[in-house]
Amino acid sequence: MSANELILTNASIVLADRVVKGTLTVKGEIIAGIDEGVSQLPSAIDCEGDLVLPGLIELHTDNFERHMMPRPGTAWPVRSAALSDDRELAASGITTVFNAICVGEVHTRSVRSGMVAEIARAIDDHIVAGTLKIDHYFHWRCEVSYPGLPDLLDPLIDNPRLRLISVMDHTPGQRQFVDGARYAEYYQGKYQMTDAELAEFMRTRRRDAELYSDSNRRYVVEAAHARGVPLASHDDATAAHVDEAIADRVSVAEFPTTLEAARASHRAGLAVLMGGPNIVRGQSHSGNISALELARAGALDIVSSDYVPAALLWGAMKLVSEADMPLAVAVATVTRNPARAVGFTDRGEIAPGLRADLIRVRQFDGLPVIRDVWCLGRKVA
């Protein structure tokens, strides 16, 4: 085997439509061939029957923010956080990530929006230095009820690694938080507000939504389309929300909160995305629709790790065991489907000529254990 050749044999290779027991050959950064049977070459890696899957593609992860603030009120240097996040994602089998960073805030105590440019610079610098293990892109999550959203977005909109923009509105009483008690529990706990502070916070959020949400959404949608950046809608709950997303030419429906919205989005050709933690836990942390219910209804297209990178592969595997989804179809929710939703055609499945982004997985008591990860043919975990 040459220095730039990789041979994985005695593997259960998950293709787009079936599983092949055999041998996969990589030359340089590209998949060169898939063959049935076991290679006898001494340089071949015996996978001992393990699954070999395409590298996972993550369109929406908040994990970077956790590395920037490992404890409440404790900031961590952004460049170091970028490295830690990259390593965790690689170890979770993710070879392409869209770092989902908030542009616009819901509370003055949060400092995330003021750090977006610094985050972008840190990742860009690491890419130039060759210090990251996987392929990184940006997903700007635009809070349309935030008064200063256009000013925040303007200097970020032309970042060359921006490949997805989502419109979201965390106003109490709608979308993610129809249940006011859930909203209060989440935000009061997150920002340590008194009851009086919470009440004022909720009044302010509703006022800002009335003043800014419609015009800011129009601004974001037009900016995305002008640059050819795919759009996602966030937390659609009603037919009216879905109609608005369709009118805005949205490509991805992120975390619809009801079966009605998910089905309507799926019928309209929007790729419905739900969280892996929802699948693993069997329920939404906000009390909304179960992702497994959507999968059983045939209205789930993409799985995201959301706030737990390890939930991406585990969630896909649970679609097989708990939603009776064929393995190749479940794997597509974390590989091919997210790739196609954002216009990538060079990755997301195992086929000759595509990127050699691969993971080797063994099942242990229902838990997928990642044994090896390759990105562009280079072992990264």
mmCIF file of C-alpha atoms in Angstrom, residues 3-380:
data_model
loop_
_atom_site.group_PDB
_atom_site.id
_atom_site.type_symbol
_atom_site.label_atom_id
_atom_site.label_comp_id
_atom_site.label_asym_id
_atom_site.label_seq_id
_atom_site.Cartn_x
_atom_site.Cartn_y
_atom_site.Cartn_z
ATOM 1 C CA ALA A 3 1.682 6.182 1.574
ATOM 2 C CA ASN A 4 -1.462 7.827 0.246
ATOM 3 C CA GLU A 5 -3.576 4.653 -0.033
ATOM 4 C CA LEU A 6 -5.983 3.288 2.570
ATOM 5 C CA ILE A 7 -7.647 -0.137 2.357
ATOM 6 C CA LEU A 8 -10.444 -1.090 4.768
ATOM 7 C CA THR A 9 -11.465 -4.716 4.452
ATOM 8 C CA ASN A 10 -13.807 -7.186 6.161
ATOM 9 C CA ALA A 11 -16.098 -4.201 6.642
ATOM 10 C CA SER A 12 -19.855 -3.682 6.528
ATOM 11 C CA ILE A 13 -19.843 -0.709 4.159
ATOM 12 C CA VAL A 14 -23.015 1.407 4.304
ATOM 13 C CA LEU A 15 -23.767 2.725 0.830
ATOM 14 C CA ALA A 16 -26.600 5.041 -0.164
ATOM 15 C CA ASP A 17 -29.056 2.186 -0.687
ATOM 16 C CA ARG A 18 -27.584 -0.966 0.866
ATOM 17 C CA VAL A 19 -24.852 -2.481 3.015
ATOM 18 C CA VAL A 20 -21.971 -4.273 1.284
ATOM 19 C CA LYS A 21 -19.652 -6.635 3.135
ATOM 20 C CA GLY A 22 -16.282 -6.166 1.558
ATOM 21 C CA THR A 23 -13.407 -3.793 0.932
ATOM 22 C CA LEU A 24 -13.146 -0.030 0.491
ATOM 23 C CA THR A 25 -10.107 1.550 -1.140
ATOM 24 C CA VAL A 26 -9.036 5.169 -0.760
ATOM 25 C CA LYS A 27 -6.368 6.861 -2.848
ATOM 26 C CA GLY A 28 -5.199 10.179 -1.526
ATOM 27 C CA GLU A 29 -8.267 12.173 -0.463
ATOM 28 C CA ILE A 30 -10.789 10.309 -2.619
ATOM 29 C CA ILE A 31 -12.704 7.043 -2.450
ATOM 30 C CA ALA A 32 -11.327 4.881 -5.271
ATOM 31 C CA GLY A 33 -13.436 1.732 -5.118
ATOM 32 C CA ILE A 34 -15.793 -0.597 -3.252
ATOM 33 C CA ASP A 35 -15.524 -4.355 -3.756
ATOM 34 C CA GLU A 36 -17.234 -7.369 -2.280
ATOM 35 C CA GLY A 37 -14.946 -9.869 -0.611
ATOM 36 C CA VAL A 38 -11.971 -9.612 1.719
ATOM 37 C CA SER A 39 -8.642 -8.203 0.619
ATOM 38 C CA GLN A 40 -5.588 -10.380 1.231
ATOM 39 C CA LEU A 41 -3.161 -7.487 0.992
ATOM 40 C CA PRO A 42 -1.052 -7.311 4.170
ATOM 41 C CA SER A 43 -1.458 -3.534 4.284
ATOM 42 C CA ALA A 44 -5.274 -3.738 4.445
ATOM 43 C CA ILE A 45 -6.910 -2.835 7.753
ATOM 44 C CA ASP A 46 -9.156 -5.648 9.017
ATOM 45 C CA CYS A 47 -12.338 -3.939 10.249
ATOM 46 C CA GLU A 48 -13.542 -7.174 11.899
ATOM 47 C CA GLY A 49 -17.022 -6.737 10.462
ATOM 48 C CA ASP A 50 -17.460 -3.209 11.819
ATOM 49 C CA LEU A 51 -19.656 -0.702 10.030
ATOM 50 C CA VAL A 52 -17.929 1.785 7.757
ATOM 51 C CA LEU A 53 -20.064 4.900 7.225
ATOM 52 C CA PRO A 54 -19.614 8.245 5.492
ATOM 53 C CA GLY A 55 -18.268 10.942 7.791
ATOM 54 C CA LEU A 56 -21.112 12.657 9.618
ATOM 55 C CA ILE A 57 -22.324 16.093 8.493
ATOM 56 C CA GLU A 58 -23.582 18.460 11.172
ATOM 57 C CA LEU A 59 -25.647 21.485 10.107
ATOM 58 C CA HIS A 60 -26.531 22.914 13.514
ATOM 59 C CA THR A 61 -24.403 22.527 16.612
ATOM 60 C CA ASP A 62 -24.205 24.916 19.553
ATOM 61 C CA ASN A 63 -21.234 23.014 20.949
ATOM 62 C CA PHE A 64 -18.692 25.781 20.277
ATOM 63 C CA GLU A 65 -20.463 27.995 22.779
ATOM 64 C CA ARG A 66 -20.107 25.354 25.490
ATOM 65 C CA HIS A 67 -16.342 25.316 24.975
ATOM 66 C CA MET A 68 -16.257 29.137 25.118
ATOM 67 C CA MET A 69 -18.091 29.120 28.449
ATOM 68 C CA PRO A 70 -17.403 25.794 30.212
ATOM 69 C CA ARG A 71 -19.117 27.095 33.348
ATOM 70 C CA PRO A 72 -21.718 29.870 33.733
ATOM 71 C CA GLY A 73 -19.968 33.232 33.736
ATOM 72 C CA THR A 74 -16.575 31.696 32.943
ATOM 73 C CA ALA A 75 -15.188 32.729 29.568
ATOM 74 C CA TRP A 76 -12.532 30.611 27.858
ATOM 75 C CA PRO A 77 -10.112 31.881 25.153
ATOM 76 C CA VAL A 78 -11.810 31.516 21.786
ATOM 77 C CA ARG A 79 -8.865 30.028 19.892
ATOM 78 C CA SER A 80 -8.458 27.321 22.510
ATOM 79 C CA ALA A 81 -12.216 26.698 22.489
ATOM 80 C CA ALA A 82 -12.078 26.226 18.712
ATOM 81 C CA LEU A 83 -9.460 23.492 19.054
ATOM 82 C CA SER A 84 -11.336 21.712 21.849
ATOM 83 C CA ASP A 85 -14.583 21.823 19.900
ATOM 84 C CA ASP A 86 -12.881 20.535 16.741
ATOM 85 C CA ARG A 87 -11.394 17.555 18.614
ATOM 86 C CA GLU A 88 -14.690 16.641 20.269
ATOM 87 C CA LEU A 89 -16.531 16.804 16.952
ATOM 88 C CA ALA A 90 -13.906 14.628 15.242
ATOM 89 C CA ALA A 91 -14.098 12.051 18.028
ATOM 90 C CA SER A 92 -17.883 12.001 17.546
ATOM 91 C CA GLY A 93 -17.476 11.032 13.871
ATOM 92 C CA ILE A 94 -18.313 14.478 12.494
ATOM 93 C CA THR A 95 -16.117 15.356 9.511
ATOM 94 C CA THR A 96 -18.061 18.409 8.260
ATOM 95 C CA VAL A 97 -19.509 20.869 10.755
ATOM 96 C CA PHE A 98 -21.609 24.004 10.452
ATOM 97 C CA ASN A 99 -20.858 25.954 13.609
ATOM 98 C CA ALA A 100 -24.230 27.465 14.478
ATOM 99 C CA ILE A 101 -23.504 30.843 16.065
ATOM 100 C CA CYS A 102 -26.169 33.263 17.303
ATOM 101 C CA VAL A 103 -26.393 36.676 15.653
ATOM 102 C CA GLY A 104 -28.673 38.677 17.911
ATOM 103 C CA GLU A 105 -29.599 37.952 21.492
ATOM 104 C CA VAL A 106 -32.601 37.564 23.751
ATOM 105 C CA HIS A 107 -30.955 38.882 26.936
ATOM 106 C CA THR A 108 -28.489 41.661 27.717
ATOM 107 C CA ARG A 109 -26.532 39.332 30.008
ATOM 108 C CA SER A 110 -25.480 37.207 27.064
ATOM 109 C CA VAL A 111 -22.272 38.159 25.263
ATOM 110 C CA ARG A 112 -22.436 35.666 22.404
ATOM 111 C CA SER A 113 -23.366 38.067 19.623
ATOM 112 C CA GLY A 114 -20.457 40.341 20.381
ATOM 113 C CA MET A 115 -18.088 37.414 19.852
ATOM 114 C CA VAL A 116 -19.238 36.190 16.428
ATOM 115 C CA ALA A 117 -16.489 38.024 14.534
ATOM 116 C CA GLU A 118 -13.861 36.750 16.967
ATOM 117 C CA ILE A 119 -15.114 33.181 16.541
ATOM 118 C CA ALA A 120 -14.960 33.495 12.771
ATOM 119 C CA ARG A 121 -11.414 34.866 12.920
ATOM 120 C CA ALA A 122 -10.287 32.093 15.250
ATOM 121 C CA ILE A 123 -11.559 29.351 12.962
ATOM 122 C CA ASP A 124 -10.205 31.076 9.853
ATOM 123 C CA ASP A 125 -6.788 31.389 11.509
ATOM 124 C CA HIS A 126 -6.781 27.719 12.485
ATOM 125 C CA ILE A 127 -7.709 26.723 8.922
ATOM 126 C CA VAL A 128 -4.807 28.746 7.523
ATOM 127 C CA ALA A 129 -2.467 27.176 10.098
ATOM 128 C CA GLY A 130 -3.754 23.656 9.348
ATOM 129 C CA THR A 131 -4.513 22.985 13.015
ATOM 130 C CA LEU A 132 -8.105 21.740 12.645
ATOM 131 C CA LYS A 133 -8.918 18.096 12.032
ATOM 132 C CA ILE A 134 -12.261 18.423 10.227
ATOM 133 C CA ASP A 135 -13.997 20.703 7.700
ATOM 134 C CA HIS A 136 -15.574 23.801 9.295
ATOM 135 C CA TYR A 137 -18.293 26.147 8.002
ATOM 136 C CA PHE A 138 -20.595 28.722 9.563
ATOM 137 C CA HIS A 139 -24.326 28.820 10.161
ATOM 138 C CA TRP A 140 -25.522 32.215 11.371
ATOM 139 C CA ARG A 141 -28.601 31.827 13.596
ATOM 140 C CA CYS A 142 -30.379 35.163 13.271
ATOM 141 C CA GLU A 143 -32.653 36.219 16.139
ATOM 142 C CA VAL A 144 -35.123 38.340 14.204
ATOM 143 C CA SER A 145 -36.629 39.996 17.285
ATOM 144 C CA TYR A 146 -33.253 41.509 18.219
ATOM 145 C CA PRO A 147 -33.351 45.294 17.583
ATOM 146 C CA GLY A 148 -29.811 45.632 16.220
ATOM 147 C CA LEU A 149 -29.762 42.545 14.025
ATOM 148 C CA PRO A 150 -28.986 44.259 10.665
ATOM 149 C CA ASP A 151 -25.966 46.047 12.122
ATOM 150 C CA LEU A 152 -24.652 42.779 13.575
ATOM 151 C CA LEU A 153 -25.223 40.784 10.405
ATOM 152 C CA ASP A 154 -23.786 43.244 7.879
ATOM 153 C CA PRO A 155 -20.068 42.601 8.604
ATOM 154 C CA LEU A 156 -20.665 38.837 8.829
ATOM 155 C CA ILE A 157 -22.827 38.148 5.812
ATOM 156 C CA ASP A 158 -19.989 37.846 3.293
ATOM 157 C CA ASN A 159 -17.831 35.411 5.259
ATOM 158 C CA PRO A 160 -16.631 32.864 2.661
ATOM 159 C CA ARG A 161 -17.338 29.933 4.974
ATOM 160 C CA LEU A 162 -20.954 30.946 5.581
ATOM 161 C CA ARG A 163 -23.115 28.198 4.072
ATOM 162 C CA LEU A 164 -26.401 28.409 6.020
ATOM 163 C CA ILE A 165 -28.513 31.126 7.645
ATOM 164 C CA SER A 166 -31.511 30.490 9.879
ATOM 165 C CA VAL A 167 -34.286 32.812 10.973
ATOM 166 C CA MET A 168 -35.509 32.293 14.533
ATOM 167 C CA ASP A 169 -37.722 34.098 16.996
ATOM 168 C CA HIS A 170 -37.627 33.175 20.687
ATOM 169 C CA THR A 171 -40.502 35.413 21.732
ATOM 170 C CA PRO A 172 -42.514 33.823 24.580
ATOM 171 C CA GLY A 173 -45.847 32.241 23.716
ATOM 172 C CA GLN A 174 -45.017 30.943 20.234
ATOM 173 C CA ARG A 175 -42.823 28.544 18.262
ATOM 174 C CA GLN A 176 -40.391 26.777 20.637
ATOM 175 C CA PHE A 177 -42.032 28.139 23.755
ATOM 176 C CA VAL A 178 -45.804 28.068 23.367
ATOM 177 C CA ASP A 179 -45.874 26.954 27.005
ATOM 178 C CA GLY A 180 -45.094 30.043 29.081
ATOM 179 C CA ALA A 181 -44.108 27.925 32.081
ATOM 180 C CA ARG A 182 -41.448 26.137 30.000
ATOM 181 C CA TYR A 183 -40.161 29.486 28.750
ATOM 182 C CA ALA A 184 -39.930 30.855 32.280
ATOM 183 C CA GLU A 185 -38.203 27.719 33.554
ATOM 184 C CA TYR A 186 -35.614 27.778 30.769
ATOM 185 C CA TYR A 187 -34.703 31.466 30.716
ATOM 186 C CA GLN A 188 -35.045 32.146 34.438
ATOM 187 C CA GLY A 189 -32.665 29.277 35.099
ATOM 188 C CA LYS A 190 -30.280 30.269 32.316
ATOM 189 C CA TYR A 191 -29.932 33.919 33.348
ATOM 190 C CA GLN A 192 -30.679 33.615 37.086
ATOM 191 C CA MET A 193 -33.522 36.152 37.020
ATOM 192 C CA THR A 194 -35.869 37.004 39.854
ATOM 193 C CA ASP A 195 -39.602 36.699 39.192
ATOM 194 C CA ALA A 196 -39.839 40.473 38.691
ATOM 195 C CA GLU A 197 -36.868 40.439 36.292
ATOM 196 C CA LEU A 198 -38.403 37.552 34.375
ATOM 197 C CA ALA A 199 -41.714 39.378 33.983
ATOM 198 C CA GLU A 200 -39.964 42.489 32.639
ATOM 199 C CA PHE A 201 -37.776 40.323 30.384
ATOM 200 C CA MET A 202 -40.854 38.676 28.851
ATOM 201 C CA ARG A 203 -42.587 42.031 28.318
ATOM 202 C CA THR A 204 -39.481 43.360 26.569
ATOM 203 C CA ARG A 205 -39.226 40.293 24.373
ATOM 204 C CA ARG A 206 -42.845 40.655 23.216
ATOM 205 C CA ARG A 207 -42.387 44.376 22.550
ATOM 206 C CA ASP A 208 -39.220 43.795 20.506
ATOM 207 C CA ALA A 209 -40.951 41.094 18.475
ATOM 208 C CA GLU A 210 -43.769 43.485 17.574
ATOM 209 C CA LEU A 211 -41.321 46.209 16.576
ATOM 210 C CA TYR A 212 -38.595 44.289 14.781
ATOM 211 C CA SER A 213 -39.354 40.649 13.912
ATOM 212 C CA ASP A 214 -41.103 41.190 10.560
ATOM 213 C CA SER A 215 -38.673 43.745 9.147
ATOM 214 C CA ASN A 216 -35.608 41.882 10.399
ATOM 215 C CA ARG A 217 -36.811 38.623 8.893
ATOM 216 C CA ARG A 218 -37.251 40.322 5.530
ATOM 217 C CA TYR A 219 -33.747 41.765 5.808
ATOM 218 C CA VAL A 220 -32.162 38.378 6.578
ATOM 219 C CA VAL A 221 -34.090 36.512 3.873
ATOM 220 C CA GLU A 222 -33.169 39.050 1.205
ATOM 221 C CA ALA A 223 -29.513 39.107 2.274
ATOM 222 C CA ALA A 224 -29.288 35.311 2.113
ATOM 223 C CA HIS A 225 -30.906 35.019 -1.305
ATOM 224 C CA ALA A 226 -28.760 37.831 -2.705
ATOM 225 C CA ARG A 227 -25.683 35.754 -1.862
ATOM 226 C CA GLY A 228 -27.020 32.311 -2.686
ATOM 227 C CA VAL A 229 -26.816 31.128 0.934
ATOM 228 C CA PRO A 230 -29.404 28.447 1.844
ATOM 229 C CA LEU A 231 -31.999 29.399 4.447
ATOM 230 C CA ALA A 232 -33.437 27.502 7.392
ATOM 231 C CA SER A 233 -36.521 28.289 9.426
ATOM 232 C CA HIS A 234 -36.470 27.615 13.157
ATOM 233 C CA ASP A 235 -39.176 26.157 15.394
ATOM 234 C CA ASP A 236 -42.104 26.362 12.981
ATOM 235 C CA ALA A 237 -45.268 25.334 14.816
ATOM 236 C CA THR A 238 -48.236 26.125 12.562
ATOM 237 C CA ALA A 239 -49.336 25.917 8.944
ATOM 238 C CA ALA A 240 -48.933 29.708 8.752
ATOM 239 C CA HIS A 241 -45.305 29.418 9.851
ATOM 240 C CA VAL A 242 -44.675 26.811 7.160
ATOM 241 C CA ASP A 243 -46.409 28.946 4.518
ATOM 242 C CA GLU A 244 -44.108 31.817 5.459
ATOM 243 C CA ALA A 245 -41.062 29.551 5.150
ATOM 244 C CA ILE A 246 -42.197 28.352 1.732
ATOM 245 C CA ALA A 247 -42.742 31.944 0.591
ATOM 246 C CA ASP A 248 -39.224 32.786 1.813
ATOM 247 C CA ARG A 249 -37.794 29.859 -0.213
ATOM 248 C CA VAL A 250 -36.417 28.123 2.857
ATOM 249 C CA SER A 251 -34.510 24.859 2.303
ATOM 250 C CA VAL A 252 -34.403 23.396 5.827
ATOM 251 C CA ALA A 253 -37.092 23.286 8.518
ATOM 252 C CA GLU A 254 -35.162 23.172 11.792
ATOM 253 C CA PHE A 255 -36.839 21.673 14.850
ATOM 254 C CA PRO A 256 -40.523 22.032 13.911
ATOM 255 C CA THR A 257 -42.426 21.847 17.165
ATOM 256 C CA THR A 258 -45.567 20.070 15.952
ATOM 257 C CA LEU A 259 -46.444 17.135 13.718
ATOM 258 C CA GLU A 260 -48.601 19.486 11.639
ATOM 259 C CA ALA A 261 -45.669 21.779 10.847
ATOM 260 C CA ALA A 262 -43.254 18.912 10.177
ATOM 261 C CA ARG A 263 -45.611 17.153 7.784
ATOM 262 C CA ALA A 264 -46.428 20.369 5.934
ATOM 263 C CA SER A 265 -42.717 21.209 5.617
ATOM 264 C CA HIS A 266 -41.859 17.727 4.386
ATOM 265 C CA ARG A 267 -44.674 17.761 1.814
ATOM 266 C CA ALA A 268 -43.436 21.111 0.527
ATOM 267 C CA GLY A 269 -39.923 19.735 -0.027
ATOM 268 C CA LEU A 270 -38.240 21.357 2.948
ATOM 269 C CA ALA A 271 -35.726 19.061 4.649
ATOM 270 C CA VAL A 272 -37.029 18.528 8.181
ATOM 271 C CA LEU A 273 -34.236 18.621 10.774
ATOM 272 C CA MET A 274 -34.576 17.418 14.354
ATOM 273 C CA GLY A 275 -32.162 17.017 17.255
ATOM 274 C CA GLY A 276 -30.291 13.865 18.123
ATOM 275 C CA PRO A 277 -30.711 14.559 21.862
ATOM 276 C CA ASN A 278 -34.482 14.538 21.301
ATOM 277 C CA ILE A 279 -34.172 11.069 19.730
ATOM 278 C CA VAL A 280 -31.814 9.696 22.381
ATOM 279 C CA ARG A 281 -33.872 11.038 25.286
ATOM 280 C CA GLY A 282 -37.165 10.205 23.608
ATOM 281 C CA GLN A 283 -38.501 13.724 24.070
ATOM 282 C CA SER A 284 -37.884 17.420 23.457
ATOM 283 C CA HIS A 285 -36.346 19.417 26.310
ATOM 284 C CA SER A 286 -38.907 22.150 25.519
ATOM 285 C CA GLY A 287 -41.886 19.801 25.721
ATOM 286 C CA ASN A 288 -42.518 19.830 21.952
ATOM 287 C CA ILE A 289 -42.938 16.993 19.422
ATOM 288 C CA SER A 290 -40.770 13.888 19.707
ATOM 289 C CA ALA A 291 -38.342 13.405 16.821
ATOM 290 C CA LEU A 292 -39.072 9.674 16.918
ATOM 291 C CA GLU A 293 -42.742 10.444 16.308
ATOM 292 C CA LEU A 294 -41.780 12.429 13.219
ATOM 293 C CA ALA A 295 -39.544 9.604 12.014
ATOM 294 C CA ARG A 296 -42.367 7.072 12.404
ATOM 295 C CA ALA A 297 -44.638 9.440 10.474
ATOM 296 C CA GLY A 298 -42.126 9.665 7.620
ATOM 297 C CA ALA A 299 -41.498 13.380 8.248
ATOM 298 C CA LEU A 300 -37.858 13.409 9.365
ATOM 299 C CA ASP A 301 -35.010 14.020 6.906
ATOM 300 C CA ILE A 302 -31.991 15.282 8.857
ATOM 301 C CA VAL A 303 -30.653 14.718 12.362
ATOM 302 C CA SER A 304 -28.490 17.316 14.121
ATOM 303 C CA SER A 305 -26.425 16.818 17.256
ATOM 304 C CA ASP A 306 -27.703 20.213 18.494
ATOM 305 C CA TYR A 307 -26.031 20.514 21.896
ATOM 306 C CA VAL A 308 -24.467 16.994 22.249
ATOM 307 C CA PRO A 309 -22.054 15.947 19.457
ATOM 308 C CA ALA A 310 -22.235 12.259 20.417
ATOM 309 C CA ALA A 311 -26.006 12.362 19.880
ATOM 310 C CA LEU A 312 -25.609 12.628 16.093
ATOM 311 C CA LEU A 313 -24.592 9.038 15.374
ATOM 312 C CA TRP A 314 -26.463 7.622 18.362
ATOM 313 C CA GLY A 315 -29.637 9.363 17.245
ATOM 314 C CA ALA A 316 -29.298 7.926 13.729
ATOM 315 C CA MET A 317 -28.800 4.417 15.117
ATOM 316 C CA LYS A 318 -31.865 4.787 17.331
ATOM 317 C CA LEU A 319 -33.901 5.530 14.206
ATOM 318 C CA VAL A 320 -33.101 1.944 13.183
ATOM 319 C CA SER A 321 -33.935 0.333 16.513
ATOM 320 C CA GLU A 322 -36.877 2.516 17.568
ATOM 321 C CA ALA A 323 -38.407 3.843 14.342
ATOM 322 C CA ASP A 324 -37.849 0.732 12.180
ATOM 323 C CA MET A 325 -35.837 2.762 9.675
ATOM 324 C CA PRO A 326 -33.499 0.829 7.332
ATOM 325 C CA LEU A 327 -29.851 1.372 8.243
ATOM 326 C CA ALA A 328 -28.920 3.082 4.963
ATOM 327 C CA VAL A 329 -31.891 5.463 5.293
ATOM 328 C CA ALA A 330 -31.019 6.294 8.915
ATOM 329 C CA VAL A 331 -27.379 6.926 8.030
ATOM 330 C CA ALA A 332 -28.499 9.273 5.244
ATOM 331 C CA THR A 333 -30.128 11.540 7.866
ATOM 332 C CA VAL A 334 -26.665 12.403 9.187
ATOM 333 C CA THR A 335 -24.707 12.230 5.922
ATOM 334 C CA ARG A 336 -26.271 12.461 2.466
ATOM 335 C CA ASN A 337 -29.421 14.417 3.367
ATOM 336 C CA PRO A 338 -27.693 17.293 5.201
ATOM 337 C CA ALA A 339 -25.058 17.463 2.462
ATOM 338 C CA ARG A 340 -27.644 17.813 -0.295
ATOM 339 C CA ALA A 341 -29.728 20.300 1.720
ATOM 340 C CA VAL A 342 -26.847 22.796 1.623
ATOM 341 C CA GLY A 343 -25.667 22.004 -1.897
ATOM 342 C CA PHE A 344 -22.688 19.740 -1.185
ATOM 343 C CA THR A 345 -22.309 16.981 -3.795
ATOM 344 C CA ASP A 346 -18.740 15.901 -2.990
ATOM 345 C CA ARG A 347 -19.522 14.169 0.319
ATOM 346 C CA GLY A 348 -22.258 12.506 2.331
ATOM 347 C CA GLU A 349 -22.072 8.983 0.926
ATOM 348 C CA ILE A 350 -19.576 6.269 0.118
ATOM 349 C CA ALA A 351 -19.069 6.212 -3.632
ATOM 350 C CA PRO A 352 -16.055 6.335 -5.964
ATOM 351 C CA GLY A 353 -14.875 9.870 -6.639
ATOM 352 C CA LEU A 354 -16.254 11.405 -3.433
ATOM 353 C CA ARG A 355 -14.278 12.699 -0.460
ATOM 354 C CA ALA A 356 -12.778 10.003 1.735
ATOM 355 C CA ASP A 357 -14.600 11.151 4.877
ATOM 356 C CA LEU A 358 -15.219 7.885 6.725
ATOM 357 C CA ILE A 359 -15.927 6.471 10.159
ATOM 358 C CA ARG A 360 -15.578 2.942 11.528
ATOM 359 C CA VAL A 361 -18.235 2.004 14.075
ATOM 360 C CA ARG A 362 -18.947 -0.980 16.305
ATOM 361 C CA GLN A 363 -22.182 -1.473 18.235
ATOM 362 C CA PHE A 364 -21.875 -2.156 21.959
ATOM 363 C CA ASP A 365 -25.055 -2.884 23.895
ATOM 364 C CA GLY A 366 -27.050 -0.544 21.648
ATOM 365 C CA LEU A 367 -24.427 2.196 21.797
ATOM 366 C CA PRO A 368 -22.407 3.028 18.666
ATOM 367 C CA VAL A 369 -18.702 3.117 19.457
ATOM 368 C CA ILE A 370 -16.568 5.068 16.994
ATOM 369 C CA ARG A 371 -13.250 3.302 16.492
ATOM 370 C CA ASP A 372 -11.647 5.352 13.706
ATOM 371 C CA VAL A 373 -12.359 8.567 11.795
ATOM 372 C CA TRP A 374 -10.813 9.735 8.519
ATOM 373 C CA CYS A 375 -11.279 13.158 6.911
ATOM 374 C CA LEU A 376 -10.079 13.427 3.307
ATOM 375 C CA GLY A 377 -8.326 10.092 3.786
ATOM 376 C CA ARG A 378 -6.350 11.321 6.795
ATOM 377 C CA LYS A 379 -6.951 9.685 10.173
ATOM 378 C CA VAL A 380 -8.204 12.340 12.602
#
